[in-house]
Amino acid sequence: MDSSKLDPLKQIALDQFVIITLPSEKCKIVELKGNTSVSLGKFGAFHVNDIVGYPLGTKFEIYYDSETVETIGGDEPVKPNKKNKITKVNIGKVRIVEKDTKRDDGLDNVGNSHNNKELINLGSDIQKMTSDDIEALKKQSTSANEIISKIIESHGTFDKKTLFSQEKYLKRKKQKFDKQFVVNYLSANLLLQYLIDKNDIQRIMDMSEESIGMLLNLANIRPNGTYLCMDETGGLLIYFLLERMFGGDDTTGATGKIVVVHENEHPNFDLLKYSNYSEKFIAEHVIPISILEYFEPRTVEEVELDFKPLSREEVSELKSGAKNTYFRKLKWHKIHLQAIDVATKWVYDGLVVATTLHLPTLLPQLGKRVHGSRPIVCYSQFKEVLLELSHTLYDDLNYLAPTIIETKCRPYQSIRGRIHPLMTMKGGGGYLLWCHKVIPAPEPELIPTESVPNNDKGDTVEK
Amino acid sequence: MSQFTEYKDLIQEGDIALIWISRGNIKAVTIDSKETFNTRYGSFQHSDMIGKPYGSQIAIRTRGTGRFAFIHVLQPTPELWTLSLPHRTQIVYTPDSSYIMQRMNCSPHTRVIEAGTGSGSFSHAFARTVQQLYTYEFHPVRYEQAKEEFKKHGILDENVIITHRDVCEDGFTIKPTDTTSAQFSEEEITSGMKQLNATAVFLDLPAPWDAIHHLDKVIATDEQVHVCCFSPCIEQVDKTIESLENNGWTQIEMVEIQGRQYESRRQMVRSMEDAMQRCRDIKRRKKEGIEKKQSLIEREENNNTTSTNTEHTQREPFTEKAKFNPFGKGIRVKEGDPGYKWKQVTKIESEIKSHTSYLTFAIKLVDKTRNETLVQECLNETK
Ligand SMILES: C[S@@+](CC[C@H](N)C(=O)[O-])C[C@H]1O[C@@H](n2cnc3c(N)ncnc32)[C@H](O)[C@@H]1O
């Protein structure tokens, strides 16, 4: 790899999409452009140049000192009725947060007590600082920890709270005043997380990370396979496949291809724009074909009626304008010819489907060009849809053991001594149907060729 | 070339193939034209398989009964291997391993450390995807067995290095003097060790907290490194979190994965109307039976000649024939019999894996600096 360049898989690079986690745990997707700045709304703003080159995953903190006067329009809409309505955000400086503040930091220097008997009211009267005081602090102060320490100092009964409520209080305050943010690589995982948090569930067919992870493994996705795919999630599923096959960039030299059957005139791969792959790379490895082209391919003769490649001499005689048109048409001609091969000649190493088309009619058709022994995995938001499909495949001798699978990740509060499942979690996440393509044998003749059982060696004999 | 990393078209002599007898019964065999695969249904000649495409069904008539019996010959994949492998230890199953791989963003750029190797279930799944797998096992017999197996499967020559090691005692560095499958370059012999630069770590050991502090020597420093510890008990999770925190790992989160499988079944649709009709029918027949009996008795009384025997043979066929039987009561109805109406339903497995292990994830980023000259060059380019 070229070590004189930033590696966008490891380092924060320019012209790259990254995902920024805000103190509120919300996320924001940003394309990093040199010499510009990024506003995180109420959390502040920073210069892109200040973060470039640091490793992805670095945690930064925005701070302000006397030199920082620049502002940028705040694009994070903040509830308008609040008095801290933001129209302009000061661009601060950033520093690296070396040690990720541990949960109980800040508690160490405050006397804490294990009883809250004396606590009657935790209301604002205990807090001696007014919100104006706090606002003033925010303007001048450097870090959230300092603000919080000041608030705690002036909090008359902080040490009367139980350790537990102290921590809750700190977490709430920290989220409010923290100016720390993490810049992460925009993996398919995080893109999915982002869309889920944004409640774009329908757009991504309610897929969960665990369902996709399982789909990729069950489909045995490898760097060198040729896969047939339908993706109704705007390219998210393809992004997952590409990451699994090529690892996020163009450098592995792997040869795999994904043929994507789509329903419209043009495929919708919107979400791929967030990836690091070049257009050329995508064009080489992701081959879209409409469902009509796939199932009713044109013949080579038909394609050649539309366009006939010229001989080398004929091309050299074209004027430059005509030459350009010619090469553009030639490119399309090649794509049309490839589409015929894709539909009639290619054999697939796996079939991966996430579509709302009627599966019992679609899948046996798509399965035709899948090689024997290769896996087929079908995703659906609804179990009933896969149930119908499984009955259809069960009656079809070309598919072995269709199985409906559900996988669910249950997150825990992961604090020592207080480990328990979170009180709520996302429902949904979808279902998978997994089977293998097989080749049925003709009925054997009644008299078998004499078999000599070889008992002295090897194979397990069933009882 | 590896059976596990190349797509093969035809079944060939010497291949490792998986023979699918039924869902719970998949067997690995080495294809040998002189061999036979025996099942309780009959014997399948390997020579009948050779030359056919993978996925082919092989059918025979069973000796004696002459019934149709068949198997399917599949090319191994890590997931099918997990379902068929010889268990030397507890193993990680696909719902867990697939989530772990996804969450750690495993790809051809990932270099993974795995301890212990155990039965090699997860090792195969990692090997398919990642750039390099370093796996460690301290049990001498399991180490040898796993090494042989990886060699046979062709992954030892590709991207798997197995080392005999107690990772809690001795950490993860691989030296030329170790018992390991690793090959060393000149440079590595001079420096005395392999440069692992791991970007993902999976610990499936009883005491992962004793291994975590050894990781700093072998993980990549210039990018984020993921770790996942796999432990069945909550007490282990607690100790693991403590160790992760003390060793500078962040974003610690524990989760649990629940995998479920459903069987596709059918339930007969039995209408209320049919049920009522059946009641009416029973009632009617009962009434008719009584009337018939009555009339018979009357007739008997009239001409005292009929024997009890003939009386029975006359009465029975009468009731049988008129029976309204919409649900196939008293006969064996196969699920899905086209003579009846069915509703498709799912049934969850009768025994569920309700707990495998807790998965504790964390991330570490060692070097948080940037190369200022490189950054300046990049910024200058944009101006
Ligand atoms: C549960 S098994 C791992 C199963 C494996 N993940 C799989 O999917 O097949 C745990 C293995 O770790 C090994 N082991 C335990 N402690 C170890 C240590 N300190 N160093 C190396 N291996 C260890 C055991 O011998 C055992 O084979």
mmCIF file of C-alpha atoms in Angstrom, chain A residues 220-342:
data_model
loop_
_atom_site.group_PDB
_atom_site.id
_atom_site.type_symbol
_atom_site.label_atom_id
_atom_site.label_comp_id
_atom_site.label_asym_id
_atom_site.label_seq_id
_atom_site.Cartn_x
_atom_site.Cartn_y
_atom_site.Cartn_z
ATOM 1 C CA ASN A 220 -20.675 -18.385 2.288
ATOM 2 C CA ILE A 221 -19.701 -15.027 0.809
ATOM 3 C CA ARG A 222 -16.056 -15.054 -0.282
ATOM 4 C CA PRO A 223 -13.765 -12.655 -2.098
ATOM 5 C CA ASN A 224 -13.753 -14.693 -5.288
ATOM 6 C CA GLY A 225 -17.380 -15.712 -5.752
ATOM 7 C CA THR A 226 -19.943 -14.713 -8.338
ATOM 8 C CA TYR A 227 -23.192 -13.957 -6.593
ATOM 9 C CA LEU A 228 -26.699 -13.339 -7.777
ATOM 10 C CA CYS A 229 -28.510 -10.814 -5.670
ATOM 11 C CA MET A 230 -31.663 -8.776 -5.282
ATOM 12 C CA ASP A 231 -31.431 -5.794 -2.972
ATOM 13 C CA GLU A 232 -34.385 -3.596 -2.149
ATOM 14 C CA THR A 233 -32.517 -1.635 0.502
ATOM 15 C CA GLY A 234 -30.994 0.988 -1.759
ATOM 16 C CA GLY A 235 -27.624 -0.736 -1.916
ATOM 17 C CA LEU A 236 -27.096 -1.400 1.779
ATOM 18 C CA LEU A 237 -27.053 -5.169 1.330
ATOM 19 C CA ILE A 238 -24.593 -4.771 -1.535
ATOM 20 C CA TYR A 239 -22.430 -2.566 0.659
ATOM 21 C CA PHE A 240 -22.347 -5.386 3.220
ATOM 22 C CA LEU A 241 -21.433 -7.906 0.535
ATOM 23 C CA LEU A 242 -18.700 -5.669 -0.844
ATOM 24 C CA GLU A 243 -17.166 -5.101 2.581
ATOM 25 C CA ARG A 244 -17.151 -8.828 3.263
ATOM 26 C CA MET A 245 -15.606 -9.568 -0.132
ATOM 27 C CA PHE A 246 -13.148 -6.703 -0.499
ATOM 28 C CA GLY A 247 -12.804 -5.125 2.934
ATOM 29 C CA GLY A 248 -13.820 -1.553 2.208
ATOM 30 C CA ASP A 249 -11.365 -0.560 -0.531
ATOM 31 C CA ASP A 250 -9.981 -1.523 -3.937
ATOM 32 C CA THR A 251 -6.649 -2.948 -2.825
ATOM 33 C CA THR A 252 -7.156 -6.701 -2.319
ATOM 34 C CA GLY A 253 -7.245 -7.638 -5.983
ATOM 35 C CA ALA A 254 -10.053 -10.137 -5.360
ATOM 36 C CA THR A 255 -12.130 -11.047 -8.386
ATOM 37 C CA GLY A 256 -15.624 -11.521 -6.983
ATOM 38 C CA LYS A 257 -18.699 -10.170 -8.712
ATOM 39 C CA ILE A 258 -22.231 -9.379 -7.653
ATOM 40 C CA VAL A 259 -24.982 -9.497 -10.262
ATOM 41 C CA VAL A 260 -27.879 -7.420 -9.006
ATOM 42 C CA VAL A 261 -31.307 -8.034 -10.499
ATOM 43 C CA HIS A 262 -33.477 -4.945 -10.099
ATOM 44 C CA GLU A 263 -37.061 -4.055 -10.906
ATOM 45 C CA ASN A 264 -36.707 -0.636 -12.417
ATOM 46 C CA GLU A 265 -35.090 0.792 -15.453
ATOM 47 C CA HIS A 266 -32.164 1.852 -13.315
ATOM 48 C CA PRO A 267 -30.909 0.198 -10.150
ATOM 49 C CA ASN A 268 -31.038 2.062 -6.869
ATOM 50 C CA PHE A 269 -27.653 1.883 -5.158
ATOM 51 C CA ASP A 270 -27.957 5.245 -3.383
ATOM 52 C CA LEU A 271 -26.298 4.108 -0.189
ATOM 53 C CA LEU A 272 -23.136 2.973 -1.970
ATOM 54 C CA LYS A 273 -22.144 6.597 -2.302
ATOM 55 C CA TYR A 274 -20.982 6.469 1.306
ATOM 56 C CA SER A 275 -18.448 3.731 0.558
ATOM 57 C CA ASN A 276 -14.781 4.213 -0.342
ATOM 58 C CA TYR A 277 -14.940 2.302 -3.590
ATOM 59 C CA SER A 278 -14.180 4.097 -6.803
ATOM 60 C CA GLU A 279 -16.868 4.231 -9.454
ATOM 61 C CA LYS A 280 -14.661 2.122 -11.670
ATOM 62 C CA PHE A 281 -14.339 -0.519 -9.002
ATOM 63 C CA ILE A 282 -18.092 -0.651 -8.445
ATOM 64 C CA ALA A 283 -18.742 -0.873 -12.170
ATOM 65 C CA GLU A 284 -16.372 -3.798 -12.367
ATOM 66 C CA HIS A 285 -17.727 -5.778 -9.443
ATOM 67 C CA VAL A 286 -21.392 -4.835 -9.217
ATOM 68 C CA ILE A 287 -23.346 -5.673 -12.356
ATOM 69 C CA PRO A 288 -26.921 -4.435 -12.437
ATOM 70 C CA ILE A 289 -29.447 -6.085 -14.705
ATOM 71 C CA SER A 290 -33.182 -5.472 -14.864
ATOM 72 C CA ILE A 291 -35.502 -8.326 -14.097
ATOM 73 C CA LEU A 292 -36.760 -8.173 -17.679
ATOM 74 C CA GLU A 293 -33.276 -8.315 -19.176
ATOM 75 C CA TYR A 294 -32.454 -11.181 -16.858
ATOM 76 C CA PHE A 295 -35.458 -13.353 -17.597
ATOM 77 C CA GLU A 296 -36.034 -12.308 -21.199
ATOM 78 C CA PRO A 297 -32.555 -11.614 -22.458
ATOM 79 C CA ARG A 298 -32.128 -10.272 -25.931
ATOM 80 C CA THR A 299 -30.210 -12.375 -28.440
ATOM 81 C CA VAL A 300 -26.747 -11.432 -29.613
ATOM 82 C CA GLU A 301 -28.243 -10.809 -33.077
ATOM 83 C CA GLU A 302 -30.762 -8.337 -31.656
ATOM 84 C CA VAL A 303 -28.047 -6.478 -29.809
ATOM 85 C CA GLU A 304 -25.902 -6.372 -32.923
ATOM 86 C CA LEU A 305 -28.764 -4.993 -34.958
ATOM 87 C CA ASP A 306 -28.664 -1.889 -32.758
ATOM 88 C CA PHE A 307 -24.968 -1.355 -33.028
ATOM 89 C CA LYS A 308 -22.179 -2.831 -35.023
ATOM 90 C CA PRO A 309 -18.623 -2.361 -33.817
ATOM 91 C CA LEU A 310 -16.426 -0.802 -36.481
ATOM 92 C CA SER A 311 -13.109 -2.112 -37.637
ATOM 93 C CA ARG A 312 -9.954 -0.485 -36.361
ATOM 94 C CA GLU A 313 -9.454 1.421 -39.624
ATOM 95 C CA GLU A 314 -13.025 2.677 -39.619
ATOM 96 C CA VAL A 315 -12.614 3.947 -36.055
ATOM 97 C CA SER A 316 -9.399 5.767 -36.838
ATOM 98 C CA GLU A 317 -11.167 7.619 -39.633
ATOM 99 C CA LEU A 318 -13.833 9.033 -37.299
ATOM 100 C CA LYS A 319 -13.655 12.686 -36.284
ATOM 101 C CA SER A 320 -12.942 13.228 -32.605
ATOM 102 C CA GLY A 321 -16.563 14.105 -31.745
ATOM 103 C CA ALA A 322 -17.881 11.082 -33.567
ATOM 104 C CA LYS A 323 -15.150 8.989 -32.022
ATOM 105 C CA ASN A 324 -16.322 9.907 -28.526
ATOM 106 C CA THR A 325 -19.899 9.027 -29.385
ATOM 107 C CA TYR A 326 -18.678 5.796 -30.911
ATOM 108 C CA PHE A 327 -16.765 4.756 -27.788
ATOM 109 C CA ARG A 328 -19.673 5.617 -25.547
ATOM 110 C CA LYS A 329 -21.930 3.462 -27.697
ATOM 111 C CA LEU A 330 -19.321 0.721 -27.765
ATOM 112 C CA LYS A 331 -19.231 0.695 -23.991
ATOM 113 C CA TRP A 332 -22.999 0.252 -23.872
ATOM 114 C CA HIS A 333 -22.827 -2.392 -26.531
ATOM 115 C CA LYS A 334 -20.417 -4.378 -24.394
ATOM 116 C CA ILE A 335 -22.676 -3.960 -21.378
ATOM 117 C CA HIS A 336 -25.617 -5.295 -23.390
ATOM 118 C CA LEU A 337 -23.616 -8.274 -24.550
ATOM 119 C CA GLN A 338 -22.453 -8.954 -21.006
ATOM 120 C CA ALA A 339 -26.082 -8.824 -19.827
ATOM 121 C CA ILE A 340 -26.860 -11.707 -22.157
ATOM 122 C CA ASP A 341 -24.041 -13.763 -20.656
ATOM 123 C CA VAL A 342 -25.092 -12.834 -17.152
#
